[in-house]
Coordinates of C-alpha atoms in Angstrom, one line a residue:
X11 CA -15.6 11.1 19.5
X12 CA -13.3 13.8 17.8
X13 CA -10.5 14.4 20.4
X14 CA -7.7 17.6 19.7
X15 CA -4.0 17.9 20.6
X16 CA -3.8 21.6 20.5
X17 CA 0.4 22.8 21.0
X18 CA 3.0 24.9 18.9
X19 CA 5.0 22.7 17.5
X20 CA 3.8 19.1 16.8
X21 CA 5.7 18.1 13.9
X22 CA 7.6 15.6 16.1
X23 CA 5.2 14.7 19.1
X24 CA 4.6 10.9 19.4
X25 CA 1.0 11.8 21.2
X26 CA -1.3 10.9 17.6
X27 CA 1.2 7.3 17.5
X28 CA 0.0 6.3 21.1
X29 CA -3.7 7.2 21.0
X30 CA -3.9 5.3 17.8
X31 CA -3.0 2.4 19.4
X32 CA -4.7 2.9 23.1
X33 CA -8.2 4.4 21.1
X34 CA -9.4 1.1 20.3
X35 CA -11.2 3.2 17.7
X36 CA -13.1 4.7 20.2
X37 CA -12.0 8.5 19.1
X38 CA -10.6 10.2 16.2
X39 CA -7.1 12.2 17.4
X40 CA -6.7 15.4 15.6
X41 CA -3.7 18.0 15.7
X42 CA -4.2 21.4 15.9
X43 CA -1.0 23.7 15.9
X44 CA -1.7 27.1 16.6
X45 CA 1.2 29.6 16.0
X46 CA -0.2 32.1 18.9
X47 CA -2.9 32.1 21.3
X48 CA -5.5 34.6 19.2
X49 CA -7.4 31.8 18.0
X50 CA -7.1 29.5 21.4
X51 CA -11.0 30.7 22.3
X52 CA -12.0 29.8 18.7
X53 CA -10.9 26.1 19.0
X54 CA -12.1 25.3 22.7
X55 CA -15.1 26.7 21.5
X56 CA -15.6 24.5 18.1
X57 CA -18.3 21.9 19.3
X58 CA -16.6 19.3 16.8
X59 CA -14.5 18.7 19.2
X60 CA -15.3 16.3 22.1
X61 CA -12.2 17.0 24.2
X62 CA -8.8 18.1 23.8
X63 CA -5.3 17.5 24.7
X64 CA -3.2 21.0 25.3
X65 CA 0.6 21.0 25.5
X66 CA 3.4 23.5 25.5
X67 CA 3.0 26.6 25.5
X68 CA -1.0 26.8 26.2
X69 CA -1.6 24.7 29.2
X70 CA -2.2 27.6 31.9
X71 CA -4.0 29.9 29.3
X72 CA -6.2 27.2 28.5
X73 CA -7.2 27.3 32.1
X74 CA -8.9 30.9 32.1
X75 CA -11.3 29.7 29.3
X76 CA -12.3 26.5 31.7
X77 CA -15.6 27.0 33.2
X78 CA -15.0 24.1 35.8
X79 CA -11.5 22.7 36.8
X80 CA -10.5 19.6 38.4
X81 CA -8.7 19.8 41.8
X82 CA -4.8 19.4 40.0
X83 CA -5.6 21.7 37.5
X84 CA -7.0 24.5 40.0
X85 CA -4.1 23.7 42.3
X86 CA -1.5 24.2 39.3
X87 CA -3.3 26.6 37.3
X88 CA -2.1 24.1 34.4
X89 CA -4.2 22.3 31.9
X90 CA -3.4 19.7 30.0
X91 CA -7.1 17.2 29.3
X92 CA -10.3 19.1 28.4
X93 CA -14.0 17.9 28.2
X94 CA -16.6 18.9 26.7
X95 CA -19.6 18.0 29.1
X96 CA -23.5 17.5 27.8
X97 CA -24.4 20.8 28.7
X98 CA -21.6 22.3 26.6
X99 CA -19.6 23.6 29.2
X100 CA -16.0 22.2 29.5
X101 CA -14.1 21.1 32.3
X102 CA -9.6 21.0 32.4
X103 CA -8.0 18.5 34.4
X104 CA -4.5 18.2 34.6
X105 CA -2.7 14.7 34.4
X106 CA 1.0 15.4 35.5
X107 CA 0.0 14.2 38.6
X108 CA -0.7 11.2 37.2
X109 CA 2.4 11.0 35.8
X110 CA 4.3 12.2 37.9
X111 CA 3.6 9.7 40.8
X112 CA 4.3 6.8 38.1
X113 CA 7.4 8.5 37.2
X114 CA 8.4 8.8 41.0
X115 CA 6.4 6.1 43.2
X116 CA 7.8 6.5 47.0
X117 CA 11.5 7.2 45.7
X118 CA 11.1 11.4 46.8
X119 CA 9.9 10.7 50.0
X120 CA 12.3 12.7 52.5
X121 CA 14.5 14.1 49.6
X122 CA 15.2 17.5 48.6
X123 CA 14.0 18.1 44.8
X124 CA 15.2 21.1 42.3
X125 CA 12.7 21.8 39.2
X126 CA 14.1 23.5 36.7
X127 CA 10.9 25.6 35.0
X128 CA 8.2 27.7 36.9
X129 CA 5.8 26.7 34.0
X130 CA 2.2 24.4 34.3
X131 CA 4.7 21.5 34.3
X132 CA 6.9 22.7 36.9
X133 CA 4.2 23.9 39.4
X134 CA 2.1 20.2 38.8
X135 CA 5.8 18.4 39.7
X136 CA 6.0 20.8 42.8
X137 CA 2.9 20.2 44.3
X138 CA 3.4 16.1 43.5
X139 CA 6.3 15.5 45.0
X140 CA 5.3 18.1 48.1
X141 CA 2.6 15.6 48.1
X142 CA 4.9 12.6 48.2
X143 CA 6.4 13.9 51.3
X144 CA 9.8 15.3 49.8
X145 CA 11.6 17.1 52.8
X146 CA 12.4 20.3 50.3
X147 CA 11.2 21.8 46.5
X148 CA 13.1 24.7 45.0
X149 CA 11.6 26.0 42.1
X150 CA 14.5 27.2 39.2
X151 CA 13.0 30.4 36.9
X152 CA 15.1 32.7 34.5
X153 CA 12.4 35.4 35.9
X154 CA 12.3 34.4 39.4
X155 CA 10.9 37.7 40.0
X156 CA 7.9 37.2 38.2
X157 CA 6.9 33.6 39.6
X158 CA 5.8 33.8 43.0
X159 CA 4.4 30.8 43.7
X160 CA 2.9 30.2 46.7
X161 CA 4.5 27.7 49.1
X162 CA 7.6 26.5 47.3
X163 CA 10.9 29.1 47.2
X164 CA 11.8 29.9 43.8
X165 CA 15.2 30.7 42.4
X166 CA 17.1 32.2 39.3
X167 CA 20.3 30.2 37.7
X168 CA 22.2 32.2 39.7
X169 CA 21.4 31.0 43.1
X170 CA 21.2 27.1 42.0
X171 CA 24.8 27.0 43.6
X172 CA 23.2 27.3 46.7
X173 CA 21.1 24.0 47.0
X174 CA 23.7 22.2 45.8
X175 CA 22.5 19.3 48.0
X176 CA 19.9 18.7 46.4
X177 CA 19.2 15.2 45.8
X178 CA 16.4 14.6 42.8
X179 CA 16.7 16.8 40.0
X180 CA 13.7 17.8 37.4
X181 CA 13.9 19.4 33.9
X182 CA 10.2 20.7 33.3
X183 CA 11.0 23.0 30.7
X184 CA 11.8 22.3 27.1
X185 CA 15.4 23.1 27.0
X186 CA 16.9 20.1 25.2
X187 CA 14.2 19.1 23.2
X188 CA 14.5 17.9 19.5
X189 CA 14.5 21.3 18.3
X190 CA 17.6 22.4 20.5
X191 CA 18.9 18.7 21.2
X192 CA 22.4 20.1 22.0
X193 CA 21.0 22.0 25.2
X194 CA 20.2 22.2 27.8
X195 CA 19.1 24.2 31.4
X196 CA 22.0 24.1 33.2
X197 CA 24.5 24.0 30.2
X198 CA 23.1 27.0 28.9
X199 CA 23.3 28.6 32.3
X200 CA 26.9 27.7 32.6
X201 CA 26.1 25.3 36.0
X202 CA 28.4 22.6 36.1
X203 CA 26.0 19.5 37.9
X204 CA 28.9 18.3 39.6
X205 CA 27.9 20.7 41.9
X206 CA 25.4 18.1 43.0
X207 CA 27.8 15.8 44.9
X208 CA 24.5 14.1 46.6
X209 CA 22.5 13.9 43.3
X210 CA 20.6 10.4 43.5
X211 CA 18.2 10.9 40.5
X212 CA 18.1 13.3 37.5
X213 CA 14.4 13.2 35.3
X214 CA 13.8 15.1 31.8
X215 CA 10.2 15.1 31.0
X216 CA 10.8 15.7 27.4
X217 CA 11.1 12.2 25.9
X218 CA 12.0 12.9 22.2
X219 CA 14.8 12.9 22.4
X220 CA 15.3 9.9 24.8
X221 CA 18.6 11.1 26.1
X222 CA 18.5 14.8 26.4
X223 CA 21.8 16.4 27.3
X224 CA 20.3 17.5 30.8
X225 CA 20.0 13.4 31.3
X226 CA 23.6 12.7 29.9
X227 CA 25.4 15.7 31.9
X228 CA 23.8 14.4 34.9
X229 CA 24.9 10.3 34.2
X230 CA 28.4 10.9 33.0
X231 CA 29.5 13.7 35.6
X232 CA 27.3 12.9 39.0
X233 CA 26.9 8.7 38.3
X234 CA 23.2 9.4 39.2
X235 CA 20.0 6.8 37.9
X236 CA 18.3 9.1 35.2
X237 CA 15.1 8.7 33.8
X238 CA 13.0 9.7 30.7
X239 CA 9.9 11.1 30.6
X240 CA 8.6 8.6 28.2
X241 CA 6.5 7.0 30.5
X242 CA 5.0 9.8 31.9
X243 CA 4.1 10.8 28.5
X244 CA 2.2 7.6 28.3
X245 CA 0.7 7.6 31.7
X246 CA -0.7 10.7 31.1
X247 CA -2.0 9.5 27.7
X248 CA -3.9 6.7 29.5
X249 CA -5.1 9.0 31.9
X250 CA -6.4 11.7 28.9
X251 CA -8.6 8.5 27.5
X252 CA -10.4 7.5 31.0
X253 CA -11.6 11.2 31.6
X254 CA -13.0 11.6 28.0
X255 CA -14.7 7.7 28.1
X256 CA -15.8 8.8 31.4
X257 CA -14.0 6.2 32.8
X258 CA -12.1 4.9 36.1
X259 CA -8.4 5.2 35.8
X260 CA -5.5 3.6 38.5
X261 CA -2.2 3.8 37.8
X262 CA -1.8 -0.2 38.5
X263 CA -3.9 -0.9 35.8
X264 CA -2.4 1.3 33.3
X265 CA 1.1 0.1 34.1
X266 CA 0.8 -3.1 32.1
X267 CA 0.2 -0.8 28.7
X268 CA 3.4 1.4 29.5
X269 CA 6.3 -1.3 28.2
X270 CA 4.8 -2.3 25.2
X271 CA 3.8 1.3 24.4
X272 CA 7.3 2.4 25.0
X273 CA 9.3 -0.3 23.0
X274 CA 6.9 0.3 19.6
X275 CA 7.7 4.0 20.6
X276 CA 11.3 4.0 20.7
X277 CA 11.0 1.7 18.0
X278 CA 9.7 4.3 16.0
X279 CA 12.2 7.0 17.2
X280 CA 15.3 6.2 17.9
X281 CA 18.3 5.9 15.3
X282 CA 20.6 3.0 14.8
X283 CA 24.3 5.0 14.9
X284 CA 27.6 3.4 14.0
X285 CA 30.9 4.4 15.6
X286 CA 34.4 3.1 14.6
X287 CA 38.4 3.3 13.1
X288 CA 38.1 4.5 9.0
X289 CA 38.1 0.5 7.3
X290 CA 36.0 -0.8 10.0
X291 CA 33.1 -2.0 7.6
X292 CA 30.5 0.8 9.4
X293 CA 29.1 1.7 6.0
X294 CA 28.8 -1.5 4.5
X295 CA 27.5 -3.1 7.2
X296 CA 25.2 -0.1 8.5
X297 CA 23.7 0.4 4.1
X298 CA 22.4 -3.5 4.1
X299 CA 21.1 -2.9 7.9
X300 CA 18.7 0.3 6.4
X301 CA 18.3 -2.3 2.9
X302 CA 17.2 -5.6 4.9
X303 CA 14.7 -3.8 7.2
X304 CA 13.6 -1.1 5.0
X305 CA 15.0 1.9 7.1
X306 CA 17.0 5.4 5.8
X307 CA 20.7 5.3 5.6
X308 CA 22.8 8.1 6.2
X309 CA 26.2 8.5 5.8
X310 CA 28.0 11.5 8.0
X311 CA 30.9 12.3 5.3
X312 CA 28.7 12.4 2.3
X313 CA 26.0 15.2 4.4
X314 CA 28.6 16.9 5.6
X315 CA 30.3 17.1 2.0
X316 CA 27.0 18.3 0.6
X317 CA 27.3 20.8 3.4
X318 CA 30.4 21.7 2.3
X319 CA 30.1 21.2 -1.6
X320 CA 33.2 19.4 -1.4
X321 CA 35.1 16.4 -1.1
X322 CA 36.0 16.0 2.9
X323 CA 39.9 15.4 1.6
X324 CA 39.9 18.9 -0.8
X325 CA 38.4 20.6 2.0
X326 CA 41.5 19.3 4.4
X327 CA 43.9 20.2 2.4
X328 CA 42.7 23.5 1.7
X329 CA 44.9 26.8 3.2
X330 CA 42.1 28.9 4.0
X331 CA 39.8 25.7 5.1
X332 CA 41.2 22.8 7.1
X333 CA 40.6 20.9 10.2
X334 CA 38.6 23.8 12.2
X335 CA 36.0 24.4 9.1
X336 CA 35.3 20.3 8.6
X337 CA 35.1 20.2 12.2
X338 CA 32.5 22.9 12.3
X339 CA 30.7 21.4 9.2
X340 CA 30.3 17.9 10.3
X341 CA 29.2 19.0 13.4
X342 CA 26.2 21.2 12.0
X343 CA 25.3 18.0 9.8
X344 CA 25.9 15.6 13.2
X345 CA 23.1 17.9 14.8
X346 CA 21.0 18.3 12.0
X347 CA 20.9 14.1 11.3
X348 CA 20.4 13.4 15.1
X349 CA 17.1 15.1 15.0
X350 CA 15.7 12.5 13.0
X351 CA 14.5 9.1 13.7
X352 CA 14.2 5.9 13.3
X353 CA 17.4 6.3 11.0
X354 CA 20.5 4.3 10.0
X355 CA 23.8 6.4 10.4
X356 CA 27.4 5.2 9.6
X357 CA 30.0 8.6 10.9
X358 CA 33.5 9.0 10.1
X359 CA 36.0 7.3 12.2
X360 CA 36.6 10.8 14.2
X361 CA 32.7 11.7 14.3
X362 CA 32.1 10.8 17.8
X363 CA 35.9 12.0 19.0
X364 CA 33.8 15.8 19.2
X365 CA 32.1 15.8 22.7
X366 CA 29.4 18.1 21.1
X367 CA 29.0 14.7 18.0
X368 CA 28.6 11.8 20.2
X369 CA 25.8 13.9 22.7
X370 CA 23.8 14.9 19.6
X371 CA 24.2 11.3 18.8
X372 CA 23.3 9.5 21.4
X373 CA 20.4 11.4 22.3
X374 CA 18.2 9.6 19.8
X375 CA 20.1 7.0 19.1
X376 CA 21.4 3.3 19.8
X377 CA 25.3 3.9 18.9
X378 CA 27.0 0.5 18.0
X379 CA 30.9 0.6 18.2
X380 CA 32.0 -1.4 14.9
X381 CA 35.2 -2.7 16.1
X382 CA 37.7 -5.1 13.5
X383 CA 41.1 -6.2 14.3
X384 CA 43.7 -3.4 13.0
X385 CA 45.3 -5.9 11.0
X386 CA 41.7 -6.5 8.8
X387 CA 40.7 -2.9 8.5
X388 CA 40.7 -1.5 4.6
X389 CA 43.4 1.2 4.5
X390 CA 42.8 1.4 0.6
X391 CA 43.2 5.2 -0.3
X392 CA 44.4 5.9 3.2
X393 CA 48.2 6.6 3.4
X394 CA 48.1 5.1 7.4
X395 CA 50.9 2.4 8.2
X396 CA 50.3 -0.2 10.8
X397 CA 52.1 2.2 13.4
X398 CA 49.9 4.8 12.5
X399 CA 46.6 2.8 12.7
X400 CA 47.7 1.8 16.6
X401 CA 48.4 5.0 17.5
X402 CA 45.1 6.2 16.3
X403 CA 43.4 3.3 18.0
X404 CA 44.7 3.8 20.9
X405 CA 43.7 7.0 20.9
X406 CA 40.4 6.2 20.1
X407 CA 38.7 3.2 21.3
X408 CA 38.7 4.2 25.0
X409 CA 36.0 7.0 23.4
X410 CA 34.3 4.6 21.7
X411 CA 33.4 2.2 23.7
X412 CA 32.0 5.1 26.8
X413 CA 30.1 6.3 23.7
X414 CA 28.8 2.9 22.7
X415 CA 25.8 1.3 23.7
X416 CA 27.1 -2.0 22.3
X417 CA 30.0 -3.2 20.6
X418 CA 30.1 -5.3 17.6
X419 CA 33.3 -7.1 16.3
X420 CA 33.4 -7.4 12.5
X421 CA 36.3 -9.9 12.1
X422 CA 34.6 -11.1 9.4
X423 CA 35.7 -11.5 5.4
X424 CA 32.5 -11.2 3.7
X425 CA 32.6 -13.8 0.8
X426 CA 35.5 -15.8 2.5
X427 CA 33.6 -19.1 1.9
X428 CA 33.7 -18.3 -2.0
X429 CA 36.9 -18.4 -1.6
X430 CA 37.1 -21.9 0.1
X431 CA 34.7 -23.6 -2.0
X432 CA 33.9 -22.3 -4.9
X433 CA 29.9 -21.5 -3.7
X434 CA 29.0 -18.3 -5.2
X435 CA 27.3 -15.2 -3.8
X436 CA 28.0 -16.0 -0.5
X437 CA 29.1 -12.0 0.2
X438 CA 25.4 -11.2 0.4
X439 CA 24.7 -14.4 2.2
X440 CA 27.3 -13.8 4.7
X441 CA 26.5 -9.8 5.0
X442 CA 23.3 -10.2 5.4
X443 CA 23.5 -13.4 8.4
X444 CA 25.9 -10.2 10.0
X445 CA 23.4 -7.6 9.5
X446 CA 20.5 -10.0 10.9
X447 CA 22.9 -10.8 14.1
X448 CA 22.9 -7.3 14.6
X449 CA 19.5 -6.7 14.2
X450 CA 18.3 -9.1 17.0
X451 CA 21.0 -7.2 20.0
X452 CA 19.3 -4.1 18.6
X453 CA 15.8 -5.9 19.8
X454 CA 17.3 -6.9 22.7
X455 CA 18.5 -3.5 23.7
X456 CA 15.3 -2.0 22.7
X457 CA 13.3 -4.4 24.9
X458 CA 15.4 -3.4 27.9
X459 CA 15.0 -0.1 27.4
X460 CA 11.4 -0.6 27.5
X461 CA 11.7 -2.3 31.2
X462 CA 13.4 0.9 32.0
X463 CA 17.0 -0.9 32.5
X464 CA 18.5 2.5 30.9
X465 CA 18.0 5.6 29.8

């Protein structure tokens, strides 16, 4: 079988990663990005194809070229699996559900639920958690004039004020995504989600990044449980290969695929970032990490001095330049890095002191706080006294640390056993024991994140 993902944009989907490993070799996954719809008809109609996937923004056009539809799609007017039957004709079905009542179990069951987005996403999560017996859904548009959607109230920005008790939030548009990671619908909108003073879960189904800015507004300013919508992603996935092997699919079954899909995922995307004080050993430690297991390294200060064709000092201590224009350079390179993945960054010791830095870099990433006793950090070439060095800890590490995921303390002299007995080489030895002991917490952290322990 030939299955396509037809979508926009797929330069950074993880869909052709997962059905490579659920196929079993049982179907070929193809992309197909179309830049407009004028060739949607073409495509459906190519009988190369067996089926298809269809994501953003074609799922409810697809629909009008269906000549059959599955119950959820002709409920939602979304589609998002199609089939080609034996007589040529081809049927949409529409998965959300099925990921959707993973995502949410018997959690909405009495609660009042905003979704942000009025799109095929938006109107499958309405009708699910209507389903699931939540006691409200309010539907958030932009053009809440143009989206009349029968049964469920819908909304503009401006009125989000008044549901303020609402208690389950949902981002179902793609506000925040990799392409605009430093967004996202509310932010945008100018709503502050403290409003949401009864705000028991926030969800993003966009999953790359991991931690869109929607998901950390809502964690740092409401204390809520957030979750991503990686596993949904995969549910749905699962789902897509039982209706083109013609095949029985239950959510209970499925589940047992979702961890191990969802740790080689994140594997895959997410960054390894390194916060700390200037001396702290960040890019030593963080070059032999991307050496000994064969990853990128990036270092913040030398992007955003190619940025600036510059050296970072010159450009401080230039009249017409200073503080404000490094600030606003190493913050375009900050966003433009943290779109990557599966990437090892060392920043500058003030990196993650911009609000705007440390989002960007969490979002993707797995931010380690490199932390060395003031007394052992490497001042060479920077005129800081002792006094100097606690006052900017203390000013400091309070940041770090709510940034970090995990802190590692480097109170280590690489090479000290040289010194003691004569052995030689033990700098690499010892650096690369360090980089190893940091490798297996990484593991550990990523295996927890797979069992959905945070998001």
């Amino acid at each position: 079988m030939v299955i396509g993902l037809i979508g926009k944009d797929l330069s950074k989907t993880q869909a052709g990663r997962v059905h490579d490993i659920i196929g079993d070799g049982e179907y070929d996954y193809v992309f197909i990005e179309l830049k407009d719809s004028e060739n949607l008809g073409k495509v459906l109609g190519d009988k190369y194809f067996d089926g298809f996937n269809i994501t953003n923004p074609y799922r409810m056009e697809v629909a009008s070229y269906m000549d059959e539809l599955d119950e959820h799609a002709r409920r939602t007017g979304a589609v998002n699996v199609v089939t080609r039957l034996v007589d040529g004709r081809l049927k949409g079905w529409n998965t959300d559900v099925k990921g959707l009542e993973y995502t949410f179990g018997d959690e909405i069951k009495g609660k009042k639920a905003l979704i942000l987005g009025t799109g095929g996403a938006g109107r499958s999560a309405a009708c699910v958690l209507s389903d699931l017996g939540a006691s409200d859904v309010v539907m958030v548009s932009r053009e809440p004039e143009l989206n009349n959607i029968e049964g469920f109230e819908v909304v503009g920005y401006d009125r989000v004020y008044s549901h303020n008790n609402a208690e389950i939030i949902i981002n179902c548009t793609p506000v925040g995504k990799y392409t605009n990671i430093d967004h996202s619908p509310f932010a945008d909108n100018r709503i502050n989600i403290r409003i949401f003073n009864h705000l028991e879960l926030a969800v993003d189904l966009i999953y790359n990044p991991y931690r869109t800015k929607f998901l950390q507004d809502a964690k740092r300013l409401t204390g809520c449980r957030t979750k991503s919508g990686l596993g949904m992603f995969i549910i749905q996935a699962l789902a897509s290969k039982a209706i083109w092997l013609d095949r029985e699919f239950r959510i209970e079954d499925a589940e047992r695929y979702v961890i191990p899909l969802k740790r080689k995922i994140l594997e895959n995307q997410l960054n390894l970032v390194a916060i700390g004080l200037p001396g702290s050993g960040k890019t030593t430690i963080m070059r032999r990490y991307a050496y000994e297991l064969g990853m990128d390294f990036i270092d913040t200060d030398e992007e955003t001095e190619k940025r600036m064709g510059m050296k970072i000092n010159e450009a401080l201590s230039e009249s017409t330049m200073g503080e404000e224009y490094f600030s606003a350079m190493e913050q375009e390179s900050v966003r433009e890095i943290g779109r990557r993945r599966h990437k090892v960054i060392a920043t500058g010791g003030g990196t993650a002191m911009n609000p705007i830095n440390r989002d960007v870099l969490r979002a993707n990433g797995i931010v380690v706080y490199v932390k060395r006793p003031l007394d052992m950090l490497d001042v060479k070439g920077r005129p800081l006294s002792m006094a100097a060095l606690k006052e900017v800890f203390n000013t400091r590490d309070r940041v770090y640390r709510r940034t970090a995921d995990m802190t590692i303390l480097n109170s280590r002299v690489f090479g000290g056993i040289r010194a003691l007995t004569g052995e030689g080489n033990t700098y690499n030895f010892e650096l690369k024991g360090f980089v190893y002991f940091i490798a297996r917490k990484v593991e550990k952290h990523l295996n927890a994140l797979a069992n959905d322990e945070w998001t």
